[in-house]
Short mmCIF file of C-alpha atoms in Angstrom, two decimals:
data_model
loop_
_atom_site.label_atom_id
_atom_site.label_comp_id
_atom_site.label_asym_id
_atom_site.label_seq_id
_atom_site.Cartn_x
_atom_site.Cartn_y
_atom_site.Cartn_z
CA MET A 182 -11.41 11.43 -0.28
CA SER A 183 -13.17 9.77 -3.29
CA ASN A 184 -13.55 6.05 -3.77
CA GLN A 185 -10.83 6.29 -6.49
CA LYS A 186 -8.13 6.36 -3.81
CA ASN A 187 -9.45 3.14 -2.35
CA ILE A 188 -9.54 1.46 -5.78
CA LEU A 189 -6.03 2.51 -6.56
CA GLN A 190 -4.68 1.18 -3.26
CA ASN A 191 -6.74 -2.08 -3.49
CA ALA A 192 -5.55 -2.73 -6.99
CA PHE A 193 -1.93 -2.44 -5.76
CA ALA A 194 -2.67 -4.76 -2.87
CA ALA A 195 -4.08 -7.32 -5.34
CA ALA A 196 -0.91 -7.12 -7.38
CA LEU A 197 1.28 -7.73 -4.30
CA ALA A 198 -0.89 -10.57 -2.93
CA VAL A 199 -0.40 -12.76 -6.00
CA ALA A 200 3.39 -12.50 -5.70
CA ASP A 201 3.53 -13.26 -1.95
CA PRO A 202 6.21 -15.86 -1.33
CA GLN A 203 4.35 -17.26 1.66
CA LYS A 204 1.69 -18.44 -0.78
CA ILE A 205 3.55 -19.27 -3.98
CA VAL A 206 6.68 -20.94 -2.63
CA PRO A 207 4.87 -23.84 -0.96
CA GLU A 208 2.66 -24.35 -4.07
CA TYR A 209 5.70 -24.68 -6.29
CA LEU A 210 7.69 -26.89 -3.91
CA ALA A 211 4.82 -29.34 -3.79
CA LYS A 212 4.93 -29.54 -7.62
CA ILE A 213 8.63 -29.71 -8.06
CA PHE A 214 9.25 -32.29 -5.37
CA ALA A 215 5.97 -34.29 -5.73
CA ASN A 216 7.70 -37.46 -6.93
CA SER A 217 11.26 -36.98 -5.67
CA PRO A 218 11.64 -35.12 -2.32
CA PRO A 219 15.09 -34.48 -0.98
CA GLN A 220 16.45 -37.60 0.74
CA LYS A 221 19.82 -36.45 2.07
CA LYS A 222 21.08 -32.95 2.63
CA CYS A 223 19.12 -29.90 1.29
CA LEU A 224 21.14 -26.73 1.05
CA ILE A 225 19.12 -23.52 0.57
CA VAL A 226 20.83 -20.43 -0.78
CA GLY A 227 19.64 -17.31 -2.47
CA ALA A 228 19.61 -13.56 -2.76
CA GLY A 229 17.04 -10.76 -3.45
CA LYS A 230 14.56 -8.43 -1.79
CA ALA A 231 12.04 -11.39 -1.47
CA SER A 232 14.55 -14.17 -0.73
CA ALA A 233 14.23 -14.12 3.11
CA SER A 234 10.50 -14.45 2.91
CA MET A 235 10.95 -17.19 0.36
CA ALA A 236 13.34 -18.88 2.82
CA SER A 237 10.92 -18.76 5.68
CA ALA A 238 8.07 -20.13 3.48
CA LEU A 239 10.31 -23.03 2.36
CA GLU A 240 11.29 -23.81 5.98
CA ARG A 241 7.68 -24.11 7.01
CA PHE A 242 6.98 -26.42 4.05
CA ALA A 243 10.00 -28.55 4.75
CA LYS A 244 9.30 -29.03 8.34
CA GLN A 245 5.89 -30.48 7.47
CA HIS A 246 6.78 -32.49 4.33
CA TRP A 247 10.49 -33.37 4.71
CA PRO A 248 10.85 -34.19 8.36
CA ASN A 249 13.95 -36.39 7.82
CA THR A 250 15.82 -34.11 5.48
CA GLU A 251 18.92 -32.26 6.81
CA LEU A 252 18.18 -28.62 6.16
CA GLU A 253 20.60 -25.67 6.15
CA GLY A 254 21.35 -22.60 4.12
CA ILE A 255 22.41 -18.94 3.69
CA VAL A 256 20.22 -16.27 2.00
CA LEU A 257 21.08 -12.63 1.37
CA THR A 258 18.57 -9.91 1.38
CA ARG A 259 18.43 -6.06 1.53
CA TYR A 260 18.65 -4.30 4.89
CA GLY A 261 15.25 -4.28 6.48
CA HIS A 262 13.89 -7.08 4.37
CA GLY A 263 14.65 -10.06 6.71
CA SER A 264 12.18 -12.84 7.75
CA PRO A 265 12.27 -15.25 10.65
CA THR A 266 14.01 -18.63 9.98
CA GLU A 267 15.45 -21.40 12.11
CA TYR A 268 17.78 -23.37 9.89
CA ILE A 269 18.53 -20.89 7.09
CA GLU A 270 20.78 -18.04 8.03
CA ILE A 271 19.54 -14.60 6.79
CA ILE A 272 22.15 -12.00 6.04
CA GLU A 273 21.10 -8.44 5.36
CA ALA A 274 23.40 -6.46 3.04
CA GLY A 275 23.72 -3.39 0.79
CA HIS A 276 21.52 -2.75 -2.27
CA PRO A 277 21.72 -1.37 -4.93
CA VAL A 278 25.40 -0.61 -4.15
CA PRO A 279 26.95 -3.71 -2.75
CA ASP A 280 28.82 -3.69 0.52
CA GLN A 281 31.14 -5.96 2.61
CA ALA A 282 28.28 -7.84 4.25
CA GLY A 283 27.01 -8.83 0.85
CA MET A 284 30.37 -9.95 -0.29
CA ASP A 285 30.96 -11.96 2.88
CA GLY A 286 27.60 -13.63 2.57
CA ALA A 287 28.17 -14.40 -1.25
CA LYS A 288 31.51 -15.94 -0.31
CA ALA A 289 29.75 -18.10 2.40
CA ILE A 290 27.19 -19.22 -0.11
CA LEU A 291 29.81 -20.39 -2.64
CA HIS A 292 31.81 -22.12 0.03
CA SER A 293 28.62 -23.98 1.17
CA VAL A 294 27.87 -25.04 -2.47
CA ASN A 295 31.40 -26.33 -2.77
CA GLN A 296 30.85 -28.71 0.16
CA LEU A 297 27.89 -30.53 -1.45
CA ASN A 298 28.03 -34.20 -2.32
CA PRO A 299 26.34 -36.32 -4.98
CA GLY A 300 22.70 -36.92 -4.12
CA ASP A 301 22.32 -33.66 -2.19
CA VAL A 302 19.80 -31.03 -3.28
CA LEU A 303 20.59 -27.33 -3.79
CA ILE A 304 17.57 -25.00 -3.73
CA VAL A 305 18.36 -21.48 -4.94
CA LEU A 306 15.92 -18.78 -4.12
CA VAL A 307 16.21 -15.60 -6.27
CA SER A 308 14.32 -12.38 -6.55
CA GLY A 309 14.96 -8.93 -7.83
CA GLY A 310 17.92 -7.32 -6.06
CA GLY A 311 19.94 -10.64 -6.36
CA SER A 312 22.50 -9.18 -8.68
CA SER A 313 23.97 -6.65 -6.41
CA LEU A 314 23.46 -8.74 -3.18
CA LEU A 315 25.36 -11.69 -4.79
CA THR A 316 28.35 -9.56 -5.51
CA LEU A 317 31.45 -11.81 -5.17
CA PRO A 318 34.02 -10.46 -7.57
CA GLN A 319 36.27 -12.60 -9.68
CA ALA A 320 39.88 -12.90 -8.58
CA GLY A 321 41.81 -9.56 -8.96
CA ILE A 322 38.62 -7.31 -8.58
CA SER A 323 38.14 -5.66 -5.09
CA MET A 324 34.79 -4.96 -3.46
CA GLU A 325 35.52 -1.24 -3.80
CA ASP A 326 36.05 -1.65 -7.50
CA MET A 327 32.70 -3.38 -7.81
CA ARG A 328 31.00 -0.59 -5.83
CA THR A 329 32.67 2.06 -8.04
CA THR A 330 31.49 0.31 -11.25
CA THR A 331 27.93 -0.15 -9.85
CA GLN A 332 27.76 3.58 -8.97
CA ALA A 333 29.07 4.65 -12.35
CA LEU A 334 26.38 2.53 -14.12
CA LEU A 335 23.73 3.90 -11.89
CA ARG A 336 24.72 7.54 -12.42
CA CYS A 337 24.76 7.26 -16.20
CA GLY A 338 21.25 5.82 -16.30
CA ALA A 339 22.14 2.48 -17.75
CA PRO A 340 19.03 0.17 -17.79
CA ILE A 341 19.02 -2.63 -15.28
CA GLU A 342 19.51 -5.22 -18.08
CA GLU A 343 22.72 -3.63 -19.19
CA MET A 344 23.98 -3.26 -15.55
CA ASN A 345 23.39 -6.93 -14.99
CA ILE A 346 25.26 -7.94 -18.18
CA VAL A 347 28.31 -6.21 -16.78
CA ARG A 348 27.88 -7.59 -13.32
CA LYS A 349 27.58 -11.14 -14.61
CA HIS A 350 31.05 -10.86 -16.21
CA LEU A 351 32.67 -9.61 -13.05
CA SER A 352 31.07 -12.16 -10.68
CA ALA A 353 32.09 -15.56 -9.31
CA ILE A 354 28.40 -16.49 -8.76
CA LEU A 355 26.20 -14.78 -11.30
CA GLY A 356 25.81 -15.67 -15.00
CA GLY A 357 25.34 -19.38 -14.10
CA ASN A 358 28.51 -19.73 -11.99
CA LEU A 359 26.55 -20.86 -8.91
CA ALA A 360 25.00 -23.71 -10.91
CA ARG A 361 28.43 -24.57 -12.40
CA ALA A 362 29.79 -24.99 -8.85
CA GLY A 363 26.85 -27.16 -7.82
CA MET A 364 27.05 -29.30 -10.95
CA GLN A 365 30.73 -30.04 -10.21
CA ARG A 366 29.68 -31.43 -6.83
CA GLY A 367 27.03 -33.69 -8.32
CA ALA A 368 24.06 -31.95 -6.74
CA ARG A 369 20.52 -31.70 -7.98
CA ILE A 370 19.69 -27.99 -8.48
CA GLU A 371 16.31 -26.35 -8.30
CA ALA A 372 15.99 -22.53 -8.57
CA LEU A 373 12.85 -20.77 -7.72
CA LEU A 374 12.64 -17.29 -9.19
CA ILE A 375 10.48 -14.26 -8.55
CA SER A 376 10.90 -12.07 -11.58
CA ASP A 377 11.33 -8.32 -11.54
CA VAL A 378 12.58 -8.08 -15.11
CA THR A 379 10.99 -7.63 -18.55
CA GLY A 380 10.69 -10.93 -20.31
CA ASP A 381 10.96 -13.15 -17.17
CA GLN A 382 14.00 -14.97 -18.55
CA PRO A 383 15.88 -16.93 -15.80
CA ALA A 384 19.21 -15.55 -17.15
CA ASP A 385 17.94 -11.95 -16.29
CA ILE A 386 16.33 -12.65 -12.88
CA GLY A 387 18.95 -11.78 -10.27
CA SER A 388 21.41 -12.14 -13.14
CA GLY A 389 20.76 -15.82 -13.44
CA PRO A 390 23.09 -17.52 -10.92
CA CYS A 391 21.73 -20.94 -12.15
CA ALA A 392 20.76 -20.07 -15.79
CA ALA A 393 22.60 -20.20 -19.08
CA ASP A 394 23.75 -16.69 -20.02
CA TYR A 395 23.20 -15.22 -23.47
CA SER A 396 25.57 -12.32 -23.08
CA SER A 397 29.33 -12.15 -23.53
CA TYR A 398 32.38 -10.20 -22.42
CA GLN A 399 32.16 -8.28 -25.61
CA ASP A 400 28.59 -7.28 -24.65
CA ALA A 401 29.83 -6.05 -21.31
CA LEU A 402 32.58 -3.84 -22.83
CA ALA A 403 30.23 -2.49 -25.46
CA ILE A 404 27.81 -1.29 -22.69
CA LEU A 405 30.67 0.58 -20.95
CA THR A 406 31.60 2.20 -24.32
CA LYS A 407 28.04 3.12 -25.04
CA HIS A 408 27.68 5.07 -21.81
CA GLN A 409 31.17 6.59 -22.23
CA LEU A 410 32.49 4.84 -19.14
CA ASP A 411 36.30 4.57 -19.41
CA GLU A 412 39.35 4.33 -17.19
CA ILE A 413 38.32 7.57 -15.52
CA SER A 414 35.07 6.15 -14.07
CA ILE A 415 35.68 2.36 -14.27
CA PRO A 416 38.54 0.87 -12.22
CA ALA A 417 41.49 -0.69 -14.12
CA SER A 418 40.93 -4.06 -12.56
CA VAL A 419 37.38 -4.29 -14.03
CA LEU A 420 38.50 -3.21 -17.48
CA ASN A 421 41.46 -5.58 -17.42
CA HIS A 422 39.17 -8.52 -16.40
CA LEU A 423 36.73 -7.77 -19.17
CA GLN A 424 39.53 -7.50 -21.76
CA LYS A 425 40.99 -10.90 -20.64
CA GLY A 426 37.52 -12.43 -20.99
CA LEU A 427 37.20 -10.95 -24.60
CA ALA A 428 40.62 -12.40 -25.37
CA GLY A 429 39.42 -15.88 -24.18
CA LEU A 430 42.04 -16.03 -21.39
CA ILE A 431 39.30 -16.63 -18.74
CA PRO A 432 36.01 -18.71 -18.92
CA GLU A 433 32.75 -17.25 -20.22
CA THR A 434 29.58 -17.32 -18.18
CA LEU A 435 27.54 -20.54 -18.27
CA LYS A 436 26.12 -21.41 -21.65
CA GLU A 437 23.30 -23.68 -22.96
CA HIS A 438 25.72 -26.45 -24.00
CA ASP A 439 27.04 -26.56 -20.45
CA LEU A 440 23.60 -27.52 -19.20
CA GLN A 441 22.96 -30.38 -21.58
CA ASN A 442 21.67 -33.35 -19.45
CA ALA A 443 22.45 -31.47 -16.22
CA PRO A 444 20.23 -31.72 -13.26
CA VAL A 445 19.47 -28.03 -13.23
CA ARG A 446 16.02 -26.44 -13.40
CA ASN A 447 14.83 -22.82 -13.12
CA HIS A 448 11.25 -22.20 -12.12
CA VAL A 449 9.77 -18.79 -12.54
CA ILE A 450 7.18 -18.78 -9.78
CA ALA A 451 5.89 -15.02 -9.92
CA THR A 452 5.95 -12.48 -12.62
CA ALA A 453 5.01 -8.90 -13.14
CA TYR A 454 2.45 -9.85 -15.70
CA LYS A 455 0.57 -12.12 -13.24
CA SER A 456 0.39 -9.24 -10.79
CA LEU A 457 -0.97 -6.89 -13.50
CA GLU A 458 -3.67 -9.59 -14.19
CA ALA A 459 -4.52 -9.74 -10.58
CA ALA A 460 -5.01 -6.04 -10.48
CA ALA A 461 -7.10 -6.13 -13.64
CA ASP A 462 -9.44 -8.77 -12.10
CA TYR A 463 -9.88 -6.53 -9.06
CA VAL A 464 -10.75 -3.27 -10.95
CA ARG A 465 -13.03 -5.37 -13.26
CA SER A 466 -15.05 -6.33 -10.14
CA GLU A 467 -15.30 -2.63 -9.34
CA GLY A 468 -16.87 -1.83 -12.77
CA TYR A 469 -13.86 -0.80 -14.73
CA GLU A 470 -12.74 -2.05 -18.03
CA PRO A 471 -9.04 -2.88 -17.50
CA ILE A 472 -6.46 -2.39 -20.24
CA ILE A 473 -3.11 -3.91 -19.59
CA LEU A 474 -0.53 -1.94 -21.40
CA GLY A 475 2.26 -4.53 -20.70
CA ASP A 476 4.81 -5.41 -18.12
CA THR A 477 7.81 -4.34 -20.28
CA ILE A 478 7.49 -0.60 -20.33
CA THR A 479 10.88 1.02 -19.93
CA GLY A 480 12.57 4.38 -20.58
CA GLU A 481 12.95 7.66 -18.74
CA ALA A 482 10.20 7.82 -16.13
CA LYS A 483 9.33 11.40 -17.02
CA GLU A 484 8.90 10.48 -20.66
CA VAL A 485 6.84 7.36 -19.82
CA GLY A 486 4.52 9.56 -17.75
CA SER A 487 4.16 11.94 -20.66
CA ASP A 488 3.44 9.12 -23.07
CA GLN A 489 0.72 7.59 -20.87
CA ALA A 490 -0.92 10.98 -20.39
CA LYS A 491 -1.18 11.29 -24.18
CA LEU A 492 -2.67 7.84 -24.30
CA ALA A 493 -5.16 8.64 -21.60
CA LYS A 494 -6.28 11.65 -23.56
CA GLU A 495 -6.68 9.59 -26.80
CA LEU A 496 -8.72 6.92 -25.06
CA ILE A 497 -11.04 9.49 -23.36
CA ASP A 498 -11.65 11.11 -26.78
CA LYS A 499 -12.56 7.68 -28.31
CA HIS A 500 -14.32 6.02 -25.40
CA ASP A 501 -18.11 5.64 -25.52
CA GLY A 502 -18.30 6.12 -21.82
CA SER A 503 -20.09 2.83 -21.10
CA LYS A 504 -17.56 1.89 -18.44
CA PRO A 505 -14.78 3.71 -16.75
CA LEU A 506 -11.27 2.62 -17.90
CA ALA A 507 -8.25 1.43 -15.95
CA LEU A 508 -4.83 1.52 -17.59
CA ILE A 509 -2.44 -0.88 -15.87
CA SER A 510 1.27 -1.34 -16.69
CA GLY A 511 4.60 -2.63 -15.30
CA GLY A 512 8.22 -2.57 -16.23
CA GLU A 513 11.18 -0.67 -14.89
CA CYS A 514 11.85 2.92 -15.91
CA THR A 515 15.01 4.92 -15.18
CA VAL A 516 15.77 8.42 -13.87
CA THR A 517 18.81 10.10 -15.17
CA LEU A 518 19.90 13.02 -12.91
CA PRO A 519 21.63 16.03 -14.36
CA ALA A 520 25.01 17.04 -12.84
CA GLY A 521 24.54 18.81 -9.55
CA ILE A 522 20.96 17.49 -9.03
CA LYS A 523 20.51 14.98 -6.23
CA GLY A 524 16.77 14.51 -6.49
CA ARG A 525 14.47 12.83 -3.96
CA GLY A 526 12.17 9.87 -4.68
CA GLY A 527 12.42 7.21 -7.49
CA ARG A 528 11.24 6.21 -10.92
CA CYS A 529 7.64 5.43 -9.81
CA SER A 530 7.13 8.86 -8.11
CA GLU A 531 8.78 10.61 -11.05
CA PHE A 532 6.51 8.80 -13.52
CA LEU A 533 3.52 9.90 -11.40
CA LEU A 534 4.54 13.44 -11.12
CA SER A 535 5.09 13.72 -14.93
CA LEU A 536 1.69 12.18 -15.42
CA PHE A 537 0.27 14.66 -12.96
CA VAL A 538 1.79 17.66 -14.85
CA GLU A 539 0.66 16.45 -18.27
CA THR A 540 -2.97 15.64 -17.32
CA GLY A 541 -4.06 18.86 -15.67
CA HIS A 542 -6.89 19.13 -18.28
CA ILE A 543 -8.29 15.71 -17.50
CA SER A 544 -10.51 16.42 -14.54
CA GLN A 545 -11.46 12.87 -13.48
CA LEU A 546 -8.14 11.14 -13.81
CA ALA A 547 -6.68 9.30 -10.76
CA ALA A 548 -3.44 7.26 -10.64
CA LEU A 549 -0.92 5.34 -8.52
CA ALA A 550 2.58 4.13 -9.17
CA ALA A 551 4.64 2.08 -6.80
CA ASP A 552 7.48 -0.40 -6.59
CA THR A 553 6.26 -3.81 -5.49
CA ASP A 554 9.29 -4.23 -3.23
CA GLY A 555 8.03 -1.30 -1.02
CA ILE A 556 10.97 1.07 -1.78
CA ASP A 557 10.97 3.60 -4.59
CA GLY A 558 14.34 5.10 -5.04
CA SER A 559 16.07 7.23 -2.44
CA GLU A 560 13.33 7.45 0.16
CA LYS A 561 11.26 4.95 2.23
CA ASN A 562 8.00 5.17 0.27
CA ALA A 563 6.85 2.63 -2.35
CA GLY A 564 5.50 5.31 -4.59
CA ALA A 565 2.62 7.76 -4.63
CA TRP A 566 -0.91 8.45 -5.79
CA PHE A 567 -3.26 11.18 -6.79
CA THR A 568 -6.94 11.76 -7.40
CA PRO A 569 -8.89 14.85 -8.67
CA GLU A 570 -9.33 16.04 -5.04
CA LEU A 571 -5.62 15.93 -4.56
CA ARG A 572 -5.00 18.06 -7.70
CA GLU A 573 -7.36 20.65 -6.25
CA ALA A 574 -5.53 20.47 -2.96
CA SER A 575 -2.22 21.25 -4.70
CA LYS A 576 -3.73 24.34 -6.37
CA SER A 577 -5.29 25.68 -3.11
CA LYS A 578 -1.91 25.23 -1.30
CA GLY A 579 0.03 26.83 -4.19
CA ILE A 580 2.19 23.84 -4.69
CA ASN A 581 3.63 24.01 -8.23
CA PRO A 582 4.33 20.53 -9.63
CA ASN A 583 6.58 21.79 -12.45
CA GLU A 584 9.05 23.16 -9.93
CA PHE A 585 9.41 19.83 -8.20
CA LEU A 586 9.56 17.85 -11.41
CA GLY A 587 12.31 20.30 -12.72
CA VAL A 588 14.64 19.36 -9.83
CA HIS A 589 13.54 15.71 -9.69
CA ASP A 590 11.97 16.11 -6.20
CA CYS A 591 8.95 13.96 -6.85
CA TYR A 592 9.00 12.74 -3.28
CA GLY A 593 8.91 16.29 -1.94
CA PHE A 594 5.79 17.06 -4.06
CA PHE A 595 3.70 14.08 -2.95
CA ALA A 596 4.95 14.33 0.69
CA GLU A 597 3.55 17.90 0.71
CA LEU A 598 0.13 16.58 -0.15
CA ASP A 599 0.31 13.49 2.12
CA ALA A 600 -0.03 11.28 -0.94
CA LEU A 601 2.84 8.82 -0.54
CA VAL A 602 2.33 4.98 -0.77
CA GLU A 603 4.05 3.62 2.35
CA THR A 604 4.08 -0.09 2.73
CA GLY A 605 7.46 -0.84 4.25
CA PRO A 606 9.31 -3.75 2.76
CA THR A 607 6.74 -6.01 1.07
CA LEU A 608 9.08 -8.98 0.95
CA THR A 609 8.38 -9.56 -2.66
CA ASN A 610 9.47 -7.86 -5.89
CA VAL A 611 7.88 -8.13 -9.34
CA ASN A 612 8.99 -4.67 -10.62
CA ASP A 613 7.00 -1.43 -10.83
CA PHE A 614 3.20 -1.12 -10.76
CA ARG A 615 1.25 1.70 -12.38
CA ILE A 616 -2.51 2.18 -12.65
CA ILE A 617 -4.50 5.11 -14.14
CA LEU A 618 -8.24 5.44 -13.57
CA LEU A 619 -10.24 7.26 -16.22
CA ASN A 620 -13.80 7.88 -14.87
#
């Protein structure tokens, strides 16, 4: 196989390395607590696909630098994403559809925060996936109702930003409610965030359990209306709660004025763009001219693949050929499945198969697309890759990419060609990673 395959895989590895919690968590803890380390109790809570790895990194740092501090905590992560800890309990739970384990864990987290005393320190570890893992419904909303609402939003193809606005307004923890509970106990609150969202705003990362929220009950209801989700697909308890919020009968999520002079800080310690820059540095060392298209590319995965195919063609036509090009991008696409189609794979593999179909005329193009958390959609692969040699293999085997794309079976196509990216859980999450090599 050509050197292009190695370059694709090494670029992805570089993107993951710069977001490794084992490296970045100790670095930020040293800065945050340089002049004021925890003196009494330190409670560590959190949620996300990277949160368990963040917790184990924090424990190691604390043992070395805070030997006299009382350390305890609870962190929720997705099944299969655990990491060894001694003082912090790791609970694995359902994602993206929440389950009872997640609800019980979220309830335990809120209970622990409500036991804090003035002078205690609350450290909150949040990464992508935190929104569904920290599912603790407001009074009157059942776990089953939350699951039904999440599934309806997933099925209609609502962007993750819209899903999280709805979830914030149904949650006892998200939308700043966790910080609200800690502030009421007089605790100092430091949140460490690994961003998997466009814009890297603390309010959007894991639906901002410790951040001021810019959205409203009105926004949440407008999203349901936009996607034609009504009493047929959304439980009555959810709709009633949102209507009460709109009427001012229950409190809004945390706002900026609530945080004035409050001992609450949010620290974004890893972002998609930093990972794209790391990949760019790597391909530059291999003689490529990197072009970072941005970390905020969203939309239907199939359409984004088609758009980047057109861009690749334009750049090839204009390029002087002095150096090969590498187009690097991030962001989170969506896949909307037609009725009756289950599909196999995820948004990264679907982007890549669309790109494959649209670039059959570009002989030297190679590409990789993968989710940095190690899981792309419905299967266990992170994504997929292809090179010119793999395109020839698909022709010789008579594997028609259009047939697979038509039924959203991107996993099946790349599995047939042994071209899946399989990392297992990476224990980090800075959204999707895409790279196109133009030789």
